[in-house]
Coordinates of C-alpha atoms in Angstrom, one line a residue:
Chain A
M1 CA 16.8 -39.4 0.6
R2 CA 17.7 -36.1 2.3
G3 CA 15.1 -34.2 0.1
L4 CA 12.4 -36.6 1.3
L5 CA 13.6 -36.6 5.1
L6 CA 13.1 -32.8 6.1
P7 CA 9.3 -32.7 4.9
L8 CA 8.7 -36.3 6.6
L9 CA 10.4 -34.9 9.8
S10 CA 8.1 -31.6 9.5
G11 CA 5.1 -33.5 8.9
V12 CA 5.8 -35.7 12.0
A13 CA 6.3 -32.6 14.1
L14 CA 3.1 -31.2 13.0
L15 CA 1.1 -34.3 13.9
A16 CA 3.0 -34.2 17.1
A17 CA 1.8 -31.0 17.9
A18 CA -1.5 -31.5 16.9
A19 CA -2.0 -34.5 19.3
F20 CA -0.7 -32.5 22.0
A21 CA -2.9 -29.7 21.5
T22 CA -6.0 -31.8 21.1
L23 CA -5.2 -34.2 23.8
A24 CA -4.2 -31.7 26.5
G25 CA -7.4 -29.6 25.6
D26 CA -5.9 -26.4 26.8
A27 CA -7.1 -23.7 25.0
Y28 CA -4.0 -21.6 24.9
A29 CA -2.2 -24.6 23.1
L30 CA -4.8 -25.3 21.0
R31 CA -4.8 -21.5 19.8
L32 CA -1.0 -21.3 19.4
A33 CA -1.3 -24.7 17.2
T34 CA -3.8 -23.1 15.1
T35 CA -1.7 -19.9 14.6
L36 CA 1.2 -22.1 13.6
C37 CA -1.0 -24.0 11.2
L38 CA -2.0 -20.8 9.6
Y39 CA 1.9 -19.3 9.4
I40 CA 3.0 -22.8 8.3
G41 CA 0.1 -22.4 5.3
L42 CA 0.9 -18.7 4.4
A43 CA 4.7 -19.5 4.4
S44 CA 4.9 -22.3 2.5
S45 CA 2.4 -20.8 -0.2
W46 CA 4.6 -17.4 -0.3
N47 CA 7.6 -20.0 -0.8
V48 CA 6.1 -21.5 -4.2
I49 CA 6.4 -18.3 -6.0
G50 CA 8.8 -16.1 -3.9
G51 CA 11.0 -18.9 -3.1
F52 CA 11.3 -21.3 -5.8
A53 CA 10.5 -18.9 -8.6
G54 CA 12.3 -15.6 -6.8
Y55 CA 9.6 -13.4 -7.5
P56 CA 9.3 -11.2 -4.4
S57 CA 5.4 -11.1 -4.1
F58 CA 3.8 -9.1 -1.9
A59 CA 0.6 -10.4 -2.5
T60 CA -0.2 -13.0 0.5
A61 CA -2.2 -10.4 2.0
A62 CA -4.7 -9.7 -1.1
F63 CA -5.4 -13.3 -1.3
F64 CA -5.7 -13.9 2.3
G65 CA -8.3 -10.6 2.5
I66 CA -10.1 -11.6 -0.7
G67 CA -10.7 -15.1 0.5
A68 CA -11.6 -13.5 3.8
Y69 CA -14.3 -11.5 2.4
A70 CA -15.6 -14.3 -0.2
G71 CA -16.0 -16.5 2.6
S72 CA -17.6 -13.7 4.9
V73 CA -20.2 -12.7 2.0
L74 CA -21.2 -15.9 1.2
Q75 CA -21.9 -17.0 4.8
A76 CA -23.2 -13.6 6.1
G77 CA -25.2 -12.5 3.2
Y78 CA -26.1 -15.6 1.2
G79 CA -26.2 -18.4 3.9
V80 CA -23.8 -20.7 2.3
A81 CA -22.6 -23.3 4.3
A82 CA -19.1 -22.7 6.1
P83 CA -17.1 -25.5 4.3
L84 CA -18.5 -24.4 1.0
A85 CA -18.1 -20.7 1.7
W86 CA -13.9 -21.7 2.9
L87 CA -13.4 -23.4 -0.7
S88 CA -15.1 -20.5 -2.5
G89 CA -12.4 -18.6 -0.7
G90 CA -9.6 -20.4 -2.3
I91 CA -11.4 -20.4 -5.5
V92 CA -11.9 -16.6 -5.4
A93 CA -8.2 -16.1 -4.6
A94 CA -7.0 -18.1 -7.1
L95 CA -8.8 -16.7 -9.7
L96 CA -7.2 -13.2 -8.8
A97 CA -4.2 -14.7 -8.9
A98 CA -4.8 -16.1 -12.4
G99 CA -5.6 -12.4 -13.4
L100 CA -2.9 -10.9 -11.8
G101 CA -0.6 -13.6 -13.6
Y102 CA -1.6 -12.3 -17.1
C103 CA -1.1 -8.7 -15.6
I104 CA 1.7 -8.3 -13.6
L105 CA 4.1 -11.3 -14.2
H106 CA 6.1 -9.7 -17.1
L107 CA 7.2 -7.3 -14.6
R108 CA 10.5 -8.1 -12.7
G109 CA 12.1 -7.0 -9.6
H110 CA 11.0 -3.9 -7.8
Y111 CA 8.2 -3.5 -10.2
F112 CA 6.6 -6.9 -9.8
A113 CA 7.2 -6.3 -5.8
I114 CA 5.3 -2.9 -6.2
A115 CA 2.8 -3.9 -8.5
S116 CA 2.3 -7.2 -6.1
L117 CA 1.9 -5.0 -3.0
V118 CA -0.3 -2.5 -4.8
V119 CA -3.4 -4.8 -5.1
A120 CA -3.7 -5.4 -1.4
D121 CA -4.1 -1.7 -1.0
V122 CA -6.5 -1.3 -4.1
L123 CA -8.6 -4.1 -2.6
R124 CA -8.5 -2.7 1.0
E125 CA -10.1 0.4 -0.6
V126 CA -12.7 -1.3 -2.8
A127 CA -13.8 -3.0 0.3
N128 CA -13.8 0.1 2.3
S129 CA -16.1 2.0 -0.5
W130 CA -18.2 -0.9 -1.8
I131 CA -20.6 -0.7 1.3
S132 CA -23.6 -2.6 -0.5
L133 CA -21.3 -5.9 -0.7
T134 CA -18.9 -5.6 2.3
N135 CA -20.4 -3.5 4.9
G136 CA -17.5 -0.8 4.2
G137 CA -15.4 -0.1 7.2
M138 CA -17.9 -1.6 9.7
G139 CA -16.7 -4.8 8.7
I140 CA -18.9 -8.1 8.5
S141 CA -19.8 -10.1 11.4
L142 CA -20.1 -13.9 10.8
P143 CA -22.8 -16.4 11.8
L144 CA -21.6 -18.9 14.5
L145 CA -21.2 -22.7 14.1
S146 CA -23.7 -24.5 16.3
I147 CA -21.2 -26.4 18.0
G148 CA -19.6 -25.9 21.5
V149 CA -16.9 -23.4 22.0
E150 CA -14.2 -26.3 22.8
D151 CA -15.3 -28.2 19.5
Q152 CA -15.3 -25.2 17.5
A153 CA -11.5 -24.6 18.7
R154 CA -10.6 -28.0 17.9
L155 CA -12.6 -27.8 14.4
Y156 CA -10.7 -24.8 13.4
F157 CA -7.5 -26.3 14.3
W158 CA -7.8 -29.3 12.2
V159 CA -9.1 -27.3 9.2
F160 CA -5.9 -25.1 9.4
G161 CA -4.1 -28.1 9.9
A162 CA -5.4 -29.7 7.1
V163 CA -4.8 -27.0 4.8
A164 CA -1.2 -26.3 5.9
A165 CA -0.3 -29.8 5.2
L166 CA -1.9 -29.8 1.8
S167 CA 0.2 -26.4 1.1
V168 CA 3.4 -28.5 2.4
A169 CA 2.7 -31.0 0.4
A170 CA 2.1 -29.3 -2.7
A171 CA 5.3 -27.5 -2.0
W172 CA 6.8 -30.9 -1.8
L173 CA 5.5 -32.3 -5.1
V174 CA 6.1 -28.9 -7.2
D175 CA 10.0 -29.4 -5.8
R176 CA 10.3 -32.5 -7.1
G177 CA 8.4 -32.1 -10.3
R178 CA 8.9 -30.6 -13.7
L179 CA 7.1 -27.3 -12.3
G180 CA 9.9 -26.8 -9.4
F181 CA 12.2 -27.5 -12.0
A182 CA 11.2 -24.8 -14.4
L183 CA 10.6 -22.4 -11.4
R184 CA 14.4 -23.0 -10.4
C185 CA 15.4 -22.0 -13.9
V186 CA 13.3 -18.7 -13.5
E187 CA 14.8 -18.1 -10.3
Q188 CA 18.6 -18.6 -11.3
N189 CA 18.4 -16.8 -14.8
E190 CA 14.9 -16.1 -16.7
T191 CA 16.1 -15.0 -20.0
A192 CA 18.1 -18.3 -20.4
A193 CA 15.7 -20.5 -19.3
L194 CA 13.3 -18.9 -22.1
M195 CA 16.2 -19.2 -24.6
L196 CA 16.6 -23.1 -23.6
G197 CA 12.6 -23.6 -24.2
V198 CA 11.4 -23.4 -20.6
D199 CA 7.8 -22.2 -20.8
T200 CA 8.4 -19.5 -18.0
R201 CA 5.4 -17.5 -18.1
R202 CA 3.3 -20.5 -17.8
A203 CA 5.2 -21.8 -15.0
K204 CA 5.0 -18.5 -13.1
R205 CA 1.6 -18.1 -13.7
A206 CA 0.8 -21.6 -12.3
A207 CA 3.1 -20.7 -9.4
L208 CA 1.1 -17.5 -8.4
V209 CA -2.0 -19.3 -8.6
L210 CA -1.0 -22.4 -6.6
S211 CA 0.5 -19.8 -3.8
S212 CA -2.9 -18.0 -3.8
L213 CA -5.2 -21.3 -2.8
A214 CA -4.1 -21.8 0.6
P215 CA -4.2 -18.0 1.6
G216 CA -7.6 -17.7 0.4
I217 CA -9.0 -20.7 2.0
M218 CA -7.0 -19.9 5.1
G219 CA -8.4 -16.2 5.0
A220 CA -12.1 -17.4 4.8
V221 CA -11.4 -19.9 7.7
Y222 CA -9.9 -16.9 9.6
A223 CA -12.8 -15.0 9.2
S224 CA -14.9 -17.6 10.7
W225 CA -12.7 -18.3 13.7
V226 CA -12.5 -14.7 14.7
S227 CA -16.3 -14.2 13.4
Y228 CA -15.6 -10.7 12.4
I229 CA -13.5 -8.9 9.6
D230 CA -12.9 -5.3 8.4
P231 CA -10.9 -4.2 5.7
T232 CA -7.7 -3.0 7.8
D233 CA -7.7 -6.5 9.3
A234 CA -8.2 -8.7 6.5
F235 CA -5.7 -6.8 4.1
D236 CA -3.1 -6.0 6.6
V237 CA 0.2 -5.5 5.0
L238 CA 2.3 -7.5 7.8
L239 CA 0.1 -10.6 6.3
S240 CA 2.1 -10.1 3.3
V241 CA 5.3 -9.7 5.0
K242 CA 5.2 -12.1 7.8
P243 CA 5.3 -15.3 5.6
I244 CA 8.2 -13.8 4.1
I245 CA 10.2 -13.3 7.2
M246 CA 9.3 -16.6 8.3
A247 CA 10.7 -18.0 4.8
L248 CA 13.7 -16.0 5.5
L249 CA 14.1 -17.7 8.9
G250 CA 13.8 -21.0 7.8
G251 CA 15.5 -20.9 4.4
V252 CA 14.2 -19.5 1.2
G253 CA 13.4 -22.0 -1.3
T254 CA 13.3 -25.2 0.3
V255 CA 10.2 -27.0 1.2
A256 CA 11.1 -27.7 5.2
G257 CA 12.4 -24.0 5.5
P258 CA 9.0 -21.9 5.6
V259 CA 7.8 -24.9 8.2
F260 CA 10.5 -24.2 10.6
G261 CA 10.5 -20.5 9.9
A262 CA 6.9 -20.5 10.7
A263 CA 7.4 -22.5 14.0
A264 CA 10.4 -20.0 14.8
F265 CA 8.6 -16.8 14.3
L266 CA 5.7 -18.0 16.5
A267 CA 8.1 -18.9 18.9
L268 CA 9.6 -15.4 18.9
E269 CA 6.4 -13.9 18.6
E270 CA 5.1 -15.6 21.7
L271 CA 8.4 -15.5 23.8
F272 CA 8.9 -11.4 23.3
W273 CA 6.2 -9.7 21.7
R274 CA 3.7 -10.5 24.5
N275 CA 5.6 -8.4 26.7
L276 CA 6.2 -5.6 24.4
L277 CA 2.6 -4.3 23.6
E278 CA 3.9 -0.7 22.7
L279 CA 7.0 -1.9 21.1
H280 CA 5.4 -4.8 19.1
E281 CA 6.1 -3.3 15.6
G282 CA 9.4 -2.1 16.5
A283 CA 10.7 -5.4 17.9
L284 CA 9.3 -7.1 14.8
G285 CA 11.4 -4.6 12.7
L286 CA 14.5 -5.6 14.8
L287 CA 13.9 -8.9 14.1
V288 CA 13.6 -8.5 10.3
V289 CA 16.8 -6.3 9.8
L290 CA 18.9 -8.6 12.3
L291 CA 17.7 -11.5 10.1
V292 CA 18.3 -9.7 6.6
L293 CA 21.8 -8.6 7.9
F294 CA 23.2 -11.4 9.8
L295 CA 21.1 -14.6 8.6
P296 CA 19.9 -14.1 4.9
G297 CA 20.1 -17.9 4.2
G298 CA 18.0 -18.7 7.4
I299 CA 18.4 -20.4 10.6
R300 CA 20.0 -23.6 9.1
L301 CA 23.1 -22.1 8.0
V302 CA 24.0 -20.4 11.8
R303 CA 27.6 -20.8 12.3
P304 CA 28.2 -19.6 15.5
R305 CA 31.5 -18.4 15.2
R306 CA 30.7 -16.6 12.3
L307 CA 28.0 -14.6 14.3
L308 CA 30.7 -13.6 16.7
A309 CA 32.9 -12.4 13.9
F310 CA 30.0 -9.7 13.5
R311 CA 29.8 -9.7 9.8
P312 CA 27.1 -10.8 7.3
L313 CA 28.0 -14.2 5.9
A314 CA 30.0 -13.9 2.8
K315 CA 28.5 -16.6 0.9
P316 CA 25.3 -18.1 2.2
G317 CA 24.1 -21.5 0.4
R318 CA 21.3 -19.8 -1.4
T319 CA 20.4 -16.5 -2.0
P320 CA 16.5 -15.6 -2.4
Chain B
M1 CA -14.3 26.3 -12.2
I2 CA -12.1 23.9 -14.2
A3 CA -9.0 26.5 -13.9
Q4 CA -9.5 26.4 -10.1
I5 CA -9.1 22.7 -10.1
L6 CA -6.3 22.7 -12.5
A7 CA -4.7 25.4 -10.2
N8 CA -5.1 23.2 -7.1
G9 CA -3.6 20.3 -8.9
L10 CA -0.8 22.1 -9.8
L11 CA -0.2 23.6 -6.3
L12 CA -0.4 20.3 -5.2
G13 CA 1.8 18.8 -7.7
G14 CA 4.9 21.1 -7.0
L15 CA 4.8 19.9 -3.3
Y16 CA 4.6 16.2 -4.8
A17 CA 7.8 16.4 -6.9
A18 CA 9.5 17.4 -3.4
I19 CA 8.1 14.4 -2.0
A20 CA 9.1 11.9 -4.6
A21 CA 12.5 13.6 -5.8
G22 CA 14.7 11.5 -3.0
F23 CA 12.7 8.6 -3.5
S24 CA 13.4 8.5 -7.0
L25 CA 17.1 9.5 -6.5
V26 CA 17.5 6.3 -4.2
W27 CA 15.9 4.0 -6.2
G28 CA 17.7 4.9 -9.3
V29 CA 20.8 5.1 -7.9
L30 CA 21.1 2.7 -5.2
N31 CA 18.3 0.4 -7.0
I32 CA 16.5 0.4 -3.5
I33 CA 13.2 1.0 -2.8
N34 CA 13.4 2.9 0.5
L35 CA 10.1 2.2 2.4
L36 CA 11.6 4.5 5.1
H37 CA 10.9 7.5 2.5
G38 CA 7.6 8.3 4.3
S39 CA 8.9 8.2 7.6
F40 CA 11.7 10.7 6.6
I41 CA 8.9 13.2 5.6
V42 CA 7.0 13.0 8.5
L43 CA 10.4 13.2 10.8
G44 CA 10.9 16.4 9.0
A45 CA 7.4 17.6 9.5
Y46 CA 7.7 17.1 13.0
G47 CA 10.9 18.7 13.0
A48 CA 8.8 22.0 11.9
F49 CA 6.2 21.3 14.5
F50 CA 8.6 21.5 17.3
L51 CA 10.7 24.5 15.9
H52 CA 7.7 26.2 15.5
T53 CA 6.1 25.7 18.8
A54 CA 9.3 26.3 20.8
A55 CA 11.0 28.8 18.7
G56 CA 8.4 30.2 16.5
V57 CA 10.5 29.4 13.4
S58 CA 8.4 29.4 10.3
P59 CA 8.0 26.1 8.6
F60 CA 9.5 27.5 5.4
A61 CA 12.6 28.6 7.2
A62 CA 13.0 25.7 9.0
A63 CA 13.3 23.3 6.1
P64 CA 16.9 23.8 5.1
A65 CA 17.9 23.6 8.9
V66 CA 15.9 20.1 9.4
G67 CA 17.2 18.8 6.3
A68 CA 20.7 19.6 7.4
L69 CA 19.9 17.6 10.6
M70 CA 18.7 14.5 8.8
F71 CA 21.8 14.5 6.3
P72 CA 24.2 12.9 9.2
L73 CA 21.8 10.5 10.6
A74 CA 20.8 9.1 7.0
Y75 CA 24.4 8.8 6.2
A76 CA 25.2 7.0 9.3
L77 CA 22.1 4.5 8.7
Q78 CA 23.3 4.1 4.9
T79 CA 27.1 3.6 5.9
M80 CA 26.1 1.2 8.9
V81 CA 23.3 -1.0 7.8
I82 CA 22.1 -0.5 4.3
N83 CA 25.3 -0.6 2.4
R84 CA 25.8 -4.0 3.6
V85 CA 23.1 -5.6 1.6
V86 CA 23.2 -3.1 -1.0
D87 CA 24.0 -5.5 -3.6
R88 CA 21.6 -8.3 -2.4
P89 CA 18.3 -9.2 -4.2
V90 CA 15.1 -7.1 -4.2
L91 CA 13.6 -9.4 -1.4
I92 CA 16.5 -8.7 1.0
T93 CA 16.9 -5.0 0.4
L94 CA 13.1 -4.6 0.5
T95 CA 12.6 -6.4 3.8
L96 CA 15.4 -4.7 5.1
T97 CA 14.0 -1.4 4.7
F98 CA 10.6 -2.6 5.8
G99 CA 12.2 -3.5 8.9
L100 CA 13.9 -0.1 9.5
N101 CA 10.4 1.6 8.6
L102 CA 8.7 -0.7 11.4
I103 CA 11.3 0.3 13.7
L104 CA 11.3 4.2 13.1
N105 CA 7.6 4.4 13.0
N106 CA 7.0 2.5 16.2
L107 CA 9.7 4.9 17.9
M108 CA 7.9 7.8 16.5
L109 CA 4.3 6.5 17.9
L110 CA 6.0 6.4 21.1
A111 CA 7.7 9.4 20.9
F112 CA 5.0 11.6 19.4
K113 CA 1.8 9.7 19.9
A114 CA -0.7 9.1 16.8
D115 CA -2.7 12.3 17.6
Y116 CA -2.8 14.5 14.3
R117 CA -0.9 17.8 14.7
K118 CA -0.7 20.8 12.5
V119 CA 1.5 24.0 12.4
V120 CA -1.0 26.9 12.7
L121 CA 0.9 29.9 10.9
D122 CA 0.1 33.3 12.9
P123 CA -0.9 35.5 11.2
P124 CA -2.4 33.5 8.5
L125 CA -1.1 34.1 5.0
G126 CA -4.0 34.7 3.5
I127 CA -5.3 34.2 0.1
L128 CA -4.4 35.7 -3.6
D129 CA -7.4 36.5 -5.5
L130 CA -6.8 36.7 -9.2
G131 CA -10.4 36.9 -10.4
A132 CA -11.1 33.7 -11.8
I133 CA -9.1 31.5 -9.4
V134 CA -8.2 31.9 -5.8
L135 CA -5.0 30.6 -4.2
P136 CA -4.0 30.0 -0.7
V137 CA -0.7 31.8 -0.3
D138 CA 0.6 29.2 2.1
R139 CA 0.3 26.7 -0.4
L140 CA 1.6 29.1 -3.0
V141 CA 4.9 29.5 -0.9
A142 CA 5.2 25.9 -0.3
T143 CA 4.7 24.9 -3.8
A144 CA 7.3 27.3 -4.7
C145 CA 9.8 26.4 -2.1
S146 CA 9.4 22.7 -3.1
L147 CA 10.2 23.5 -6.4
L148 CA 13.3 25.4 -5.6
L149 CA 14.1 22.4 -3.7
V150 CA 14.0 20.2 -6.5
L151 CA 16.0 22.6 -8.6
A152 CA 18.8 22.7 -6.1
L153 CA 18.9 18.9 -6.4
W154 CA 18.8 19.3 -10.1
S155 CA 21.6 21.8 -10.3
L156 CA 23.7 19.7 -7.5
L157 CA 23.6 16.6 -10.0
R158 CA 24.3 18.5 -13.3
L159 CA 27.0 21.0 -11.8
T160 CA 29.1 19.7 -8.9
R161 CA 31.6 17.0 -8.8
I162 CA 29.5 15.1 -6.2
G163 CA 26.6 15.0 -8.6
R164 CA 28.4 14.1 -11.7
A165 CA 29.7 11.1 -9.4
I166 CA 26.2 10.3 -8.1
V167 CA 25.1 10.1 -12.1
A168 CA 28.1 8.2 -12.9
V169 CA 27.1 5.4 -10.5
R170 CA 23.7 5.6 -11.6
M171 CA 24.8 4.9 -15.1
D172 CA 27.6 2.3 -14.8
R173 CA 28.5 1.3 -11.1
D174 CA 31.3 -0.8 -12.2
A175 CA 32.8 1.6 -14.5
A176 CA 32.3 4.6 -12.1
A177 CA 34.4 2.3 -9.7
L178 CA 37.0 2.2 -12.3
M179 CA 37.1 5.8 -12.7
G180 CA 38.2 6.2 -9.2
I181 CA 34.7 7.0 -7.5
D182 CA 34.1 5.6 -4.2
V183 CA 30.9 3.6 -4.8
R184 CA 30.0 3.2 -1.1
A185 CA 30.7 6.7 -0.3
T186 CA 28.4 7.8 -3.0
Y187 CA 25.9 5.5 -2.1
A188 CA 25.7 7.1 1.3
L189 CA 25.9 10.7 0.0
T190 CA 22.7 10.1 -2.3
F191 CA 20.7 8.2 0.6
A192 CA 21.6 11.0 2.9
L193 CA 20.9 13.9 0.3
A194 CA 17.5 12.0 -0.4
A195 CA 16.4 11.7 3.3
S196 CA 17.4 15.1 3.8
L197 CA 15.1 16.2 0.9
A198 CA 12.7 14.3 2.6
A199 CA 12.9 15.9 5.8
A200 CA 12.7 19.3 4.1
A201 CA 9.6 18.5 2.2
G202 CA 8.1 17.5 5.5
C203 CA 8.7 20.8 6.7
L204 CA 7.0 22.5 3.8
L205 CA 3.9 19.8 4.3
A206 CA 3.8 20.8 8.1
P207 CA 1.3 24.2 7.7
L208 CA -0.8 22.3 5.3
F209 CA -1.6 19.1 6.4
P210 CA -2.0 17.2 9.8
I211 CA 1.3 15.5 11.2
S212 CA 1.0 11.9 12.3
P213 CA 3.0 8.9 12.2
V214 CA 0.3 7.3 10.5
A215 CA 0.5 9.7 7.5
S216 CA 3.9 8.2 6.7
A217 CA 2.5 5.3 4.3
T218 CA 0.3 7.8 2.4
Y219 CA 3.3 9.8 1.4
L220 CA 5.0 6.8 0.3
G221 CA 2.4 5.6 -1.5
K222 CA 2.5 9.1 -3.5
A223 CA 6.1 8.9 -3.9
F224 CA 5.9 5.6 -5.7
V225 CA 2.9 6.5 -8.0
I226 CA 4.8 9.8 -9.0
C227 CA 8.1 7.8 -9.6
V228 CA 6.2 5.2 -12.2
L229 CA 4.2 7.9 -13.5
G230 CA 7.2 10.0 -14.4
G231 CA 9.9 7.4 -15.1
L232 CA 12.2 6.3 -12.6
G233 CA 15.4 8.3 -11.7
S234 CA 15.0 11.7 -13.5
V235 CA 14.5 14.7 -11.9
P236 CA 12.3 16.5 -14.6
G237 CA 10.3 13.0 -14.6
V238 CA 9.7 13.6 -10.9
V239 CA 8.5 17.2 -11.7
V240 CA 6.1 15.8 -14.6
G241 CA 5.0 12.9 -12.5
G242 CA 4.3 15.1 -9.7
F243 CA 2.5 17.8 -11.6
A244 CA 0.6 14.7 -13.3
L245 CA -0.7 13.1 -10.0
G246 CA -1.5 16.2 -8.7
V247 CA -3.8 17.4 -11.7
M248 CA -5.5 13.9 -11.5
E249 CA -6.0 13.7 -8.2
S250 CA -8.0 16.9 -8.1
L251 CA -10.0 16.1 -11.2
G252 CA -10.6 12.5 -9.8
A253 CA -11.8 14.2 -6.5
L254 CA -14.1 16.3 -8.6
S255 CA -15.6 13.7 -10.6
L256 CA -15.7 10.5 -8.0
G257 CA -15.6 12.2 -4.7
P258 CA -12.4 13.1 -2.5
E259 CA -12.6 9.7 -0.8
H260 CA -11.7 7.7 -3.7
A261 CA -8.6 10.0 -4.7
G262 CA -6.3 7.5 -3.1
T263 CA -7.6 4.4 -4.8
L264 CA -7.7 6.4 -8.2
A265 CA -3.8 7.1 -7.6
F266 CA -3.3 3.1 -6.8
L267 CA -5.3 1.9 -9.9
L268 CA -3.1 4.5 -12.0
L269 CA 0.0 2.8 -10.8
L270 CA -1.0 -0.6 -11.5
L271 CA -2.4 0.4 -15.1
L272 CA 1.1 2.2 -15.6
L273 CA 3.2 -0.5 -14.6
L274 CA 1.3 -3.0 -17.0
V275 CA 1.6 -0.6 -20.1
R276 CA 4.7 1.3 -19.6
P277 CA 6.7 0.1 -16.8
S278 CA 9.6 2.8 -17.9
G279 CA 7.0 5.5 -17.0
L280 CA 6.1 8.8 -19.2
L281 CA 9.7 10.3 -19.4
G282 CA 11.6 7.0 -18.5
R283 CA 15.1 6.5 -19.9
R284 CA 18.4 5.4 -18.4
G285 CA 20.6 8.1 -16.7
F286 CA 19.9 10.3 -14.0
D287 CA 20.3 13.9 -15.4

């Protein structure tokens, strides 16, 4: 029952936030809620490969960026309708993930982390230099939808919300299914899992593809939302790191963790960093350092008395 | 023409060896990917810049001093922060050094601004004309100094008690602890040594390349590629990897155009990770 409760609760919380945002009609609240959905989708997707399987993937930016570029090129260059372009963003990202799965999933630890990190760098350079397709560093401006500004904001919120809900639902299903079991085995001891007959390579590939779908779609939708992308923006390394921080905040390897983590991260972002323009990145870095040192198991493992003792938690319930 | 390009590549490669040596040492001994490494290099370059503008010290002479200044800072950072999570999984250590790098880079941006600066040697060192090839003397001196630094690291690891302790921890941490080696202190020493080397390498780069906090990611990327090329955790591997990358970048810049040199390096890295993750000279043990 406990396993069911948390996702249900987070779903309800999401719906409540949605209703609040649309009813209030406040542009700022709506923008915040849309960003929250984006964060939830990214963190929850990362969690499938990074949390369940324990593979430290830094490829989120690559999936997001290639989705953004696929959607933008299709819309701006070939006049494809927006919903179709958004879906294509997800498909292109999934294809990239499938290819990557064959190439880099045999690497473990540091090597996997670096290989996944480098993918975004390579794609950024490609986007920079393949000018005939991507317009290079000039970026791509997207056609605006032919509806009013407020309707547009509401539409994007619902689209991001739907993708976020789907990715949380997917994580929940994976968690309860055979795939989730296989991924847990990989996380705990891959060699032993292999010896016991778990098809670890297939499970890892499935996890990587699953974790690329939502970022790909969201990248494409994001491009339409802000109506302009360039290589630096689309393949920003922070896009890979922020979902990890959110998952760490909420609890890696759980279904509800990334959802709470995304909400907590957004709250911190809004509370502190809007006032710290020059120190924005440094403050984010400080948050990361404190989080890693004192709360490696996420917020739900906070023991106020332990915090006062000024040392890292000795035995977090679940280590990533 | 080819001889000139090879010479350029070798000159660059010697510098690359010094850039990557500390990174490789930390990765090999602490099993940590130190994302701060690029920022340490840039910090060293700023050290050389300010010593040069304030006191007219040559950047090549400043290298040992700046490296020595870096040592206690890095030692403190390792003992107080990184040692706390050094045994944790990759995700944790990588995220920690990423966060630390965000802080350091942000501070450097605030302190030094993003403008590019450069140490201009006065008088310029000129060029060395060997008939078929022409060598800029400043690059030659920088490469020689950087190879000296790498040689110093190698002899430290080979010949001193501290160096043997570092190698022992690299080979088998638990056995080293049983032999009476203080593993935590060795970690801190290794990290500080690597940071000093990075800062000294930064000094050598100061008269050749523009200095800016923005450059740290580039240096970090190069250190990655060199480590994977040459094989993790060996000093000769770093030298081989450095020269290999230098020559390949020169050839790549010739055949594809200079703007693709970076992409080439990254593609090479991906390719190498696919077929031979242990590198060209990869093997266990740091010697």
